[in-house]
Coordinates of C-alpha atoms and ligand atoms in Angstrom, one line a residue:
X1 CA 0.0 0.0 0.0
X2 CA 1.0 3.6 -0.6
X3 CA 0.4 6.5 1.7
X4 CA -1.5 8.3 -1.2
X5 CA -4.1 5.4 -1.0
X6 CA -5.3 7.1 2.2
X7 CA -6.0 10.4 0.6
X8 CA -9.8 9.7 0.0
X9 CA -10.4 10.1 3.7
X10 CA -8.6 13.4 3.8
X11 CA -10.2 16.7 2.7
X12 CA -11.4 16.8 -0.9
X13 CA -8.7 17.6 -3.4
X14 CA -5.9 16.8 -1.0
X15 CA -2.8 15.9 -3.0
X16 CA 0.9 15.4 -3.1
X17 CA 2.9 18.4 -4.5
X18 CA 6.1 18.4 -6.5
X19 CA 8.2 18.2 -3.4
X20 CA 6.4 15.1 -2.3
X21 CA 4.6 16.9 0.5
X22 CA 1.0 16.7 1.5
X23 CA -1.0 19.6 0.1
X24 CA -4.4 20.6 1.6
X25 CA -6.5 23.4 0.2
X26 CA -3.6 24.3 -2.1
X27 CA -1.2 24.8 0.9
X28 CA 1.9 22.7 1.6
X29 CA 1.2 21.0 5.0
X30 CA 4.8 21.0 6.0
X31 CA 5.0 24.8 5.4
X32 CA 1.8 25.2 7.5
X33 CA 3.5 23.2 10.3
X34 CA 6.5 25.5 10.1
X35 CA 4.5 28.7 10.0
X36 CA 2.0 27.9 12.8
X37 CA 3.8 25.2 14.8
X38 CA 2.5 21.8 15.8
X39 CA 0.2 20.3 16.8
X40 CA -1.9 22.2 14.3
X41 CA -5.6 21.8 13.3
X42 CA -6.3 22.6 9.7
X43 CA -9.8 23.0 8.2
X44 CA -10.2 23.0 4.5
X45 CA -12.9 25.5 3.6
X46 CA -13.7 24.0 0.2
X47 CA -14.6 20.6 1.9
X48 CA -16.6 22.3 4.6
X49 CA -18.7 24.3 2.1
X50 CA -19.1 21.2 -0.2
X51 CA -20.5 19.2 2.7
X52 CA -23.0 21.9 3.6
X53 CA -24.1 22.1 0.0
X54 CA -24.3 18.3 -0.5
X55 CA -26.5 17.9 2.6
X56 CA -28.9 20.6 1.4
X57 CA -29.0 19.2 -2.0
X58 CA -29.3 15.5 -1.1
X59 CA -32.3 16.2 1.2
X60 CA -33.6 19.2 -0.8
X61 CA -34.0 17.4 -4.1
X62 CA -36.1 14.6 -2.4
X63 CA -38.3 16.6 -0.1
X64 CA -40.2 19.8 -0.6
X65 CA -39.6 21.5 2.7
X66 CA -36.2 20.9 4.3
X67 CA -34.0 22.6 6.8
X68 CA -30.4 21.5 7.5
X69 CA -29.0 22.6 10.8
X70 CA -25.3 22.2 11.8
X71 CA -24.8 20.5 15.2
X72 CA -22.3 23.0 16.4
X73 CA -21.0 20.8 19.2
X74 CA -19.0 19.1 16.5
X75 CA -16.9 22.3 16.4
X76 CA -18.3 25.6 17.4
X77 CA -15.8 28.3 16.3
X78 CA -17.0 31.7 15.1
X79 CA -15.2 31.6 11.8
X80 CA -16.6 28.1 11.0
X81 CA -20.1 29.3 12.0
X82 CA -19.8 32.2 9.7
X83 CA -19.2 29.8 6.8
X84 CA -22.0 27.6 7.8
X85 CA -24.3 30.7 8.0
X86 CA -23.1 31.8 4.5
X87 CA -24.1 28.3 3.2
X88 CA -27.6 28.9 4.6
X89 CA -27.7 26.2 7.2
X90 CA -29.3 26.6 10.7
X91 CA -27.6 25.8 14.0
X92 CA -28.0 23.4 16.9
X93 CA -26.6 24.7 20.1
X94 CA -26.7 22.9 23.5
X95 CA -25.6 25.4 26.0
X96 CA -25.4 29.1 26.8
X97 CA -21.8 29.0 25.7
X98 CA -22.6 27.6 22.3
X99 CA -25.4 30.1 22.0
X100 CA -22.9 32.9 22.9
X101 CA -20.5 31.8 20.2
X102 CA -23.4 31.8 17.7
X103 CA -24.2 35.4 18.7
X104 CA -20.5 36.3 18.3
X105 CA -20.6 34.9 14.8
X106 CA -23.8 36.9 14.2
X107 CA -25.7 33.8 13.4
X108 CA -29.3 34.6 12.6
X109 CA -31.1 33.6 15.8
X110 CA -34.3 32.5 14.1
X111 CA -32.2 29.6 12.5
X112 CA -30.9 28.5 15.9
X113 CA -32.3 25.4 17.7
X114 CA -31.6 25.2 21.4
X115 CA -31.0 21.7 22.7
X116 CA -29.9 20.2 26.0
X117 CA -31.1 17.7 28.6
X118 CA -30.6 20.0 31.6
X119 CA -30.9 23.6 30.5
X120 CA -30.6 26.1 33.3
X121 CA -33.0 29.0 34.0
X122 CA -30.3 31.5 32.8
X123 CA -29.8 29.5 29.6
X124 CA -33.6 29.5 28.9
X125 CA -33.7 33.3 29.7
X126 CA -30.9 33.8 27.2
X127 CA -32.7 31.7 24.6
X128 CA -35.8 33.9 25.0
X129 CA -33.9 37.1 25.1
X130 CA -32.1 36.3 21.9
X131 CA -35.3 34.9 20.4
X132 CA -33.9 31.6 19.1
X133 CA -36.0 29.9 16.4
X134 CA -36.8 26.8 18.4
X135 CA -36.3 25.4 21.9
X136 CA -36.2 21.6 21.9
X137 CA -37.7 20.7 25.2
X138 CA -36.2 17.6 26.8
X139 CA -38.2 17.0 29.9
X140 CA -41.1 18.0 32.2
X141 CA -39.0 20.1 34.5
X142 CA -37.8 22.2 31.5
X143 CA -41.3 22.3 30.1
X144 CA -42.8 23.8 33.2
X145 CA -39.8 26.2 33.8
X146 CA -39.9 27.5 30.2
X147 CA -43.7 27.8 30.2
X148 CA -43.6 30.0 33.4
X149 CA -40.7 32.1 32.1
X150 CA -42.4 32.7 28.7
X151 CA -45.6 33.7 30.5
X152 CA -43.6 36.2 32.8
X153 CA -41.9 37.7 29.8
X154 CA -45.1 37.6 27.7
X155 CA -43.6 35.8 24.8
X156 CA -44.6 32.5 23.0
X157 CA -41.5 30.6 21.9
X158 CA -41.9 27.8 19.4
X159 CA -40.9 24.5 20.9
X160 CA -40.3 20.9 19.8
X161 CA -40.5 18.0 22.2
X162 CA -37.6 15.6 22.2
X163 CA -39.0 12.1 22.3
X164 CA -37.0 8.9 22.9
X165 CA -38.2 6.5 20.3
X166 CA -36.9 3.3 22.0
X167 CA -34.7 2.4 19.0
X168 CA -31.2 0.9 19.2
X169 CA -29.0 2.6 16.6
X170 CA -26.2 0.0 17.0
X171 CA -23.4 2.3 17.7
X172 CA -21.0 3.0 20.6
X173 CA -22.9 3.1 23.9
X174 CA -21.5 6.5 24.7
X175 CA -23.1 7.9 21.5
X176 CA -26.3 5.9 21.6
X177 CA -29.3 8.0 22.6
X178 CA -32.4 6.4 21.1
X179 CA -33.0 3.5 23.5
X180 CA -35.5 3.7 26.4
X181 CA -32.6 3.8 28.9
X182 CA -31.3 7.3 27.9
X183 CA -30.8 10.5 29.8
X184 CA -32.1 12.4 26.7
X185 CA -35.7 13.2 25.8
X186 CA -39.1 12.6 27.3
X187 CA -39.2 9.0 28.5
X188 CA -40.9 6.7 26.0
X189 CA -43.8 5.7 28.4
X190 CA -44.5 9.4 29.2
X191 CA -44.5 10.7 25.6
X192 CA -48.3 11.2 25.5
X193 CA -48.3 13.1 28.8
X194 CA -45.5 15.3 27.3
X195 CA -47.7 16.3 24.4
X196 CA -50.8 16.8 26.5
X197 CA -49.0 19.0 29.0
X198 CA -47.2 21.0 26.4
X199 CA -50.5 21.7 24.5
X200 CA -52.0 23.0 27.7
X201 CA -49.3 25.6 28.3
X202 CA -50.6 28.7 26.6
X203 CA -47.3 30.5 26.6
X204 CA -45.6 27.8 24.5
X205 CA -46.2 27.0 20.8
X206 CA -45.7 23.3 20.2
X207 CA -44.8 23.1 16.6
X208 CA -43.3 19.6 16.4
X209 CA -41.3 16.6 17.5
X210 CA -37.7 15.8 17.6
X211 CA -35.6 12.6 18.0
X212 CA -31.9 12.0 17.8
X213 CA -31.0 8.3 18.2
X214 CA -27.2 8.6 18.3
X215 CA -24.0 9.3 16.5
X216 CA -22.0 7.3 13.9
X217 CA -25.0 5.4 12.7
X218 CA -24.0 3.1 9.9
X219 CA -27.5 1.7 9.1
X220 CA -30.5 3.3 7.7
X221 CA -33.0 0.9 9.5
X222 CA -32.9 2.6 13.0
X223 CA -33.8 6.0 11.4
X224 CA -36.7 4.4 9.5
X225 CA -38.0 2.7 12.5
X226 CA -37.8 6.0 14.5
X227 CA -39.6 7.9 11.7
X228 CA -42.4 5.3 11.6
X229 CA -42.7 5.4 15.4
X230 CA -42.8 9.2 15.6
X231 CA -45.3 9.7 12.8
X232 CA -47.6 7.0 14.2
X233 CA -47.4 8.8 17.6
X234 CA -48.1 12.2 15.9
X235 CA -51.2 10.7 14.3
X236 CA -52.4 9.4 17.6
X237 CA -51.8 12.8 19.2
X238 CA -53.7 14.5 16.5
X239 CA -56.7 12.2 17.0
X240 CA -56.6 12.6 20.8
X241 CA -55.6 16.2 21.3
X242 CA -55.8 17.9 17.9
X243 CA -52.0 18.2 17.8
X244 CA -50.7 19.2 14.3
X245 CA -47.1 18.1 13.5
X246 CA -45.8 21.1 11.6
X247 CA -42.2 20.2 12.0
X248 CA -40.3 16.9 12.4
X249 CA -36.6 16.9 13.4
X250 CA -34.8 13.6 12.9
X251 CA -31.5 14.6 14.5
X252 CA -28.1 13.9 13.2
X253 CA -25.8 10.9 13.5
X254 CA -24.8 10.2 9.9
X255 CA -21.6 8.3 9.9
X256 CA -18.4 9.4 8.3
X257 CA -15.7 7.3 6.7
X258 CA -12.6 7.7 8.9
X259 CA -10.6 4.7 7.7
X260 CA -10.3 3.0 4.4
X261 CA -12.0 -0.2 5.6
X262 CA -15.0 1.7 6.9
X263 CA -17.8 2.0 4.4
X264 CA -20.8 3.9 5.8
X265 CA -23.7 4.5 3.4
X266 CA -23.5 7.7 1.4
X267 CA -25.8 10.3 3.0
X268 CA -27.8 10.4 -0.2
X269 CA -28.9 6.9 0.8
X270 CA -30.0 8.1 4.2
X271 CA -31.7 11.1 2.6
X272 CA -33.6 8.8 0.1
X273 CA -34.8 6.3 2.7
X274 CA -35.7 8.9 5.4
X275 CA -37.6 11.2 3.0
X276 CA -39.5 8.3 1.3
X277 CA -40.5 6.8 4.6
X278 CA -41.8 10.2 5.9
X279 CA -43.8 10.7 2.7
X280 CA -45.2 7.1 2.9
X281 CA -46.0 7.3 6.5
X282 CA -47.7 10.7 6.2
X283 CA -49.9 9.3 3.5
X284 CA -50.7 6.2 5.6
X285 CA -51.8 8.4 8.5
X286 CA -53.5 11.1 6.3
X287 CA -51.2 13.8 7.6
X288 CA -49.7 16.8 5.8
X289 CA -46.0 16.4 5.1
X290 CA -44.2 18.3 7.9
X291 CA -41.2 20.7 7.6
X292 CA -38.3 18.3 7.9
X293 CA -35.2 19.3 9.8
X294 CA -32.0 17.3 9.9
X295 CA -29.1 18.2 12.2
X296 CA -25.8 16.7 11.1
X297 CA -22.6 17.7 13.0
X298 CA -19.8 15.2 12.2
X299 CA -20.7 14.8 8.5
X300 CA -20.4 18.6 8.0
X301 CA -16.9 19.1 9.5
X302 CA -15.1 15.8 10.1
X303 CA -13.5 15.3 6.7
X304 CA -12.5 18.9 6.3
X305 CA -10.2 18.7 9.4
X306 CA -6.6 17.4 9.5
X307 CA -4.3 17.4 12.5
X308 CA -0.6 17.9 12.1
X309 CA 1.9 16.7 14.6
X310 CA 5.6 16.6 14.8
X311 CA 7.2 13.3 15.6
X312 CA 9.6 13.1 18.6
X313 CA 10.6 9.8 20.2
X314 CA 10.5 6.6 18.1
X315 CA 10.8 3.8 20.7
X316 CA 11.2 0.2 19.5
X317 CA 10.5 -2.5 22.1
X318 CA 12.1 -5.4 20.4
X319 CA 9.6 -8.2 19.6
X320 CA 6.7 -6.2 21.0
X321 CA 5.9 -2.9 19.3
X322 CA 7.3 0.4 18.1
X323 CA 5.8 3.5 19.6
X324 CA 6.0 6.7 17.6
X325 CA 5.3 9.7 19.9
X326 CA 3.9 13.0 18.7
X327 CA 3.6 16.4 20.3
X328 CA -0.1 16.2 21.0
X329 CA -2.4 13.2 21.7
X330 CA -5.5 12.7 23.8
X331 CA -5.4 16.3 25.0
X332 CA -6.3 17.5 21.5
X333 CA -8.1 14.4 20.3
X334 CA -9.6 12.2 22.9
X335 CA -11.8 10.3 20.4
X336 CA -9.5 7.3 20.0
X337 CA -9.1 6.9 23.8
X338 CA -12.8 7.5 24.5
X339 CA -14.6 5.7 21.7
X340 CA -11.9 3.5 20.3
X341 CA -12.2 5.8 17.2
X342 CA -9.8 4.8 14.4
X343 CA -8.0 7.2 12.0
X344 CA -5.6 7.1 9.2
X345 CA -2.2 8.9 9.1
X346 CA 0.4 9.9 6.5
X347 CA 3.8 11.5 6.8
X348 CA 3.2 14.9 5.3
X349 CA 6.8 15.7 4.5
X350 CA 7.6 12.4 2.8
X351 CA 4.4 11.3 1.0
X352 CA 6.3 9.1 -1.4
X353 CA 8.2 7.1 1.3
X354 CA 7.7 3.3 1.2
X355 CA 5.8 1.5 3.9
X356 CA 8.1 -0.2 6.5
X357 CA 5.7 -2.0 8.9
X358 CA 3.2 -1.4 11.7
X359 CA 3.7 1.1 14.4
X360 CA 1.6 2.6 17.2
X361 CA 1.1 6.4 17.3
X362 CA 1.0 7.7 20.8
X363 CA 0.8 11.1 22.4
X364 CA 2.8 12.9 25.0
X365 CA 0.2 12.7 27.9
X366 CA 0.8 10.8 31.1
X367 CA -1.7 8.0 30.4
X368 CA -1.1 4.7 28.8
X369 CA -4.4 5.1 27.0
X370 CA -3.0 8.1 25.2
X371 CA -2.8 6.3 21.9
X372 CA -3.9 8.0 18.7
X373 CA -3.6 5.1 16.3
X374 CA -2.8 1.5 17.2
X375 CA -1.0 -0.7 14.7
X376 CA -0.9 1.4 11.5
X377 CA 1.4 0.6 8.6
X378 CA 3.7 3.5 7.9
X379 CA 7.2 4.2 6.5
X380 CA 10.1 4.4 8.8
X381 CA 9.9 7.6 10.8
X382 CA 12.3 9.9 12.6
X383 CA 12.2 12.9 14.9
X384 CA 11.1 16.0 13.0
X385 CA 8.8 14.2 10.6
X386 CA 5.3 15.7 10.3
X387 CA 2.4 13.3 10.8
X388 CA -1.0 14.2 9.4
X389 CA -4.1 12.5 10.8
X390 CA -7.5 12.7 9.0
X391 CA -11.0 13.2 10.4
X392 CA -9.9 15.8 12.8
X393 CA -12.7 18.3 12.0
X394 CA -15.4 16.9 14.3
X395 CA -15.4 16.6 18.1
X396 CA -11.6 16.8 18.5
X397 CA -10.9 20.4 19.4
X398 CA -14.3 20.9 21.2
X399 CA -13.4 17.9 23.5
X400 CA -9.8 19.0 23.9
X401 CA -8.4 19.7 27.4
X402 CA -5.5 21.1 29.4
X403 CA -4.4 17.9 31.0
X404 CA -0.7 18.0 31.9
X405 CA -1.1 21.8 31.3
X406 CA -1.2 21.2 27.6
X407 CA -1.7 24.3 25.4
X408 CA -4.6 23.6 23.1
X409 CA -3.4 23.9 19.4
X410 CA -4.2 26.6 17.0
X411 CA -6.8 26.1 14.3
X412 CA -6.4 27.5 10.7
X413 CA -8.6 27.6 7.6
X414 CA -7.1 26.9 4.3
X415 CA -8.5 27.8 0.8
X416 CA -6.9 28.3 -2.6
X417 CA -3.4 28.2 -1.3
X418 CA -4.1 30.7 1.5
X419 CA -4.2 30.0 5.2
X420 CA -5.8 32.0 8.0
X421 CA -5.7 31.6 11.8
X422 CA -9.1 31.1 13.3
X423 CA -8.0 30.2 16.8
X424 CA -4.5 30.9 18.2
X425 CA -2.5 28.5 20.3
X426 CA -3.1 28.7 24.0
X427 CA -0.3 30.0 26.3
X428 CA 0.6 29.5 29.9
X429 CA -1.2 32.8 30.6
X430 CA -4.4 31.4 29.0
X431 CA -4.4 28.2 31.0
X432 CA -3.7 29.8 34.4
X433 CA -6.0 32.8 33.9
X434 CA -8.6 31.3 36.2
X435 CA -6.3 30.2 39.0
X436 CA -6.5 32.4 42.1
X437 CA -3.4 33.0 44.3
X438 CA -3.3 34.6 47.7
Ligands
LIG501 N1 -28.4 16.4 17.3 C1 -28.3 16.1 18.6 C2 -29.4 16.4 19.4 C3 -27.1 15.6 19.1 O1 -27.0 15.3 20.4 C4 -26.0 15.4 18.2 C5 -24.7 14.9 18.7 C6 -26.2 15.7 16.8 C7 -27.4 16.2 16.4 C8 -25.1 15.6 15.8 O2 -24.7 14.3 15.7 P1 -23.6 13.9 14.5 O3 -24.2 14.1 13.2 O4 -22.4 14.7 14.7 O5 -23.3 12.4 14.8 N2 -18.2 13.1 20.8 C9 -18.8 12.0 20.0 C10 -20.1 12.4 19.3 C11 -21.1 13.0 20.3 C12 -22.4 13.3 19.6 C13 -23.2 14.2 20.5 N3 -24.5 14.6 19.9 C14 -17.7 11.6 19.0 O6 -16.6 12.2 18.9 O7 -17.9 10.6 18.3

């Protein structure tokens, strides 16, 4: 195998330049490493925009009334949100902090959906003050609190109810949210009570229902089962309480191809099956087709992101394993340690080098679990080489941390041979700013 065989899981149009270096968005990756230092997170603007457009197109051409909203927890940075806004997507936020970043990015609030399983009173106040488009209510406590707050402020926010459909998405337990035993959403046995109570609260406008069954879903069947469940439920609620389902939000969760051996369905296939099932089920229950909202996070940003690291120690334990240590690790990308996530890697400064055998890429954190890639075939490596890991766009930087007083890496955007800093590297001052000394 050649290192170039791995390029399909890197940003679109990633190539090898005449110097044998990795080129992303028209920029030489080794030059970027030199200019901004490592670890470095690169986002390719072209790939990011292409993903936004593809989503809108794949769903839009199959369904008359569609909204695509970006789940900003995948990476909520003001510059990224500006691009997502320019592409006409909406936004899913799950905290006052994410809502604040959306404001900073001047994201139109009417396209913002406010999620969360334990929203606080100040967060709900903020959502009402900024007039977010939808509040996705998760539980009875929130329903009552929001109802009272809206009444006090004499406003009538549009809400969706998040219902747990009781469907197993067959994914990692940490990212599985659709089964009955979940902290998210109104419990399955109480779903009817949720609708009945929401309809009674005059200060709230119940416009629809939401489900999100999990992340990295590789099968279409759990979505279809959930769609059938929720539309049948909506039909029952119409009969019983006159509830009209104007909006249906089917969450995110579309899987991404991180390694060459992973082959998730193209999201066109998800779009085809989900929209066909909605249309069929609406016909079956004699319901108007609702406004459909999908909220992908990972699929929008994962592929556009690449992490660059500099190699330091190469430690061979004869007969056991060779550890190749990089200058980042679980502090900037906890996904391999937390979810056993797998990634590919290439040596950015020697793309034409021949494979030499399997190694394990580890980080520099004081944890044996600080492994970025276990057993990956790569050429021989030496200190100073630049290693590029794919799929770094989603959930890496947002889940990064200061363990071992690590300075979170800078983030740049690349496009047409130009690079621009969208988050600078942290410094000692940044990470000690909140410490209080006598
Ligand atoms: N909507 C809701 C309500 C969600 O909770 C999520 C993700 C999404 C949409 C977007 O899901 P996506 O399309 O990105 O799969 N940290 C984990 C993933 C956590 C997902 C949390 N919720 C990881 O790195 O794999």
